[in-house]
């Protein structure tokens, strides 16, 4: 089921696997970026998802202000989600990927497993594999 779609992000929910898939299509304004993350987290909570994957391959580096906001938002919000696993697909942009890895490291004490992948298929397979 498609939850949200725009020129910069596509969010869908796979009910059969209880997975929320968020695919970034490119850069956007700071407001759009923040609203997209907030919406994605709301869908994760609304659908009581077990798994989530953020495909950030096409998302460029975000501003320092958005980076700081993301650290704070992810730390506070992710702890409250019903997730069992979270997968991130690495950005093609080296600086954006460095930011993503810093965000994931800051949130190491999350109550679920977190891993990074190079492609969406591998990430999705890991989420549903149970191992």
PDB file of C-alpha atoms in Angstrom, residues 19 51 85 115 122-131:
ATOM      1  CA  UNK A  19       7.564  -3.686   6.528  1.00  0.00           C
ATOM      2  CA  UNK A  51      10.554  -3.812  10.086  1.00  0.00           C
ATOM      3  CA  UNK A  85      14.818  -4.596  12.720  1.00  0.00           C
ATOM      4  CA  UNK A 115      22.212  -2.844   9.623  1.00  0.00           C
ATOM      5  CA  UNK A 122      19.501  -7.513   0.412  1.00  0.00           C
ATOM      6  CA  UNK A 123      18.074  -5.182   3.043  1.00  0.00           C
ATOM      7  CA  UNK A 124      14.539  -6.488   2.553  1.00  0.00           C
ATOM      8  CA  UNK A 125      15.704 -10.110   2.619  1.00  0.00           C
ATOM      9  CA  UNK A 126      17.593  -9.542   5.906  1.00  0.00           C
ATOM     10  CA  UNK A 127      14.557  -7.894   7.490  1.00  0.00           C
ATOM     11  CA  UNK A 128      12.284 -10.869   6.865  1.00  0.00           C
ATOM     12  CA  UNK A 129      14.884 -13.631   7.259  1.00  0.00           C
ATOM     13  CA  UNK A 130      14.832 -13.775  11.047  1.00  0.00           C
ATOM     14  CA  UNK A 131      18.587 -14.398  11.134  1.00  0.00           C
TER      15      UNK A 131
END
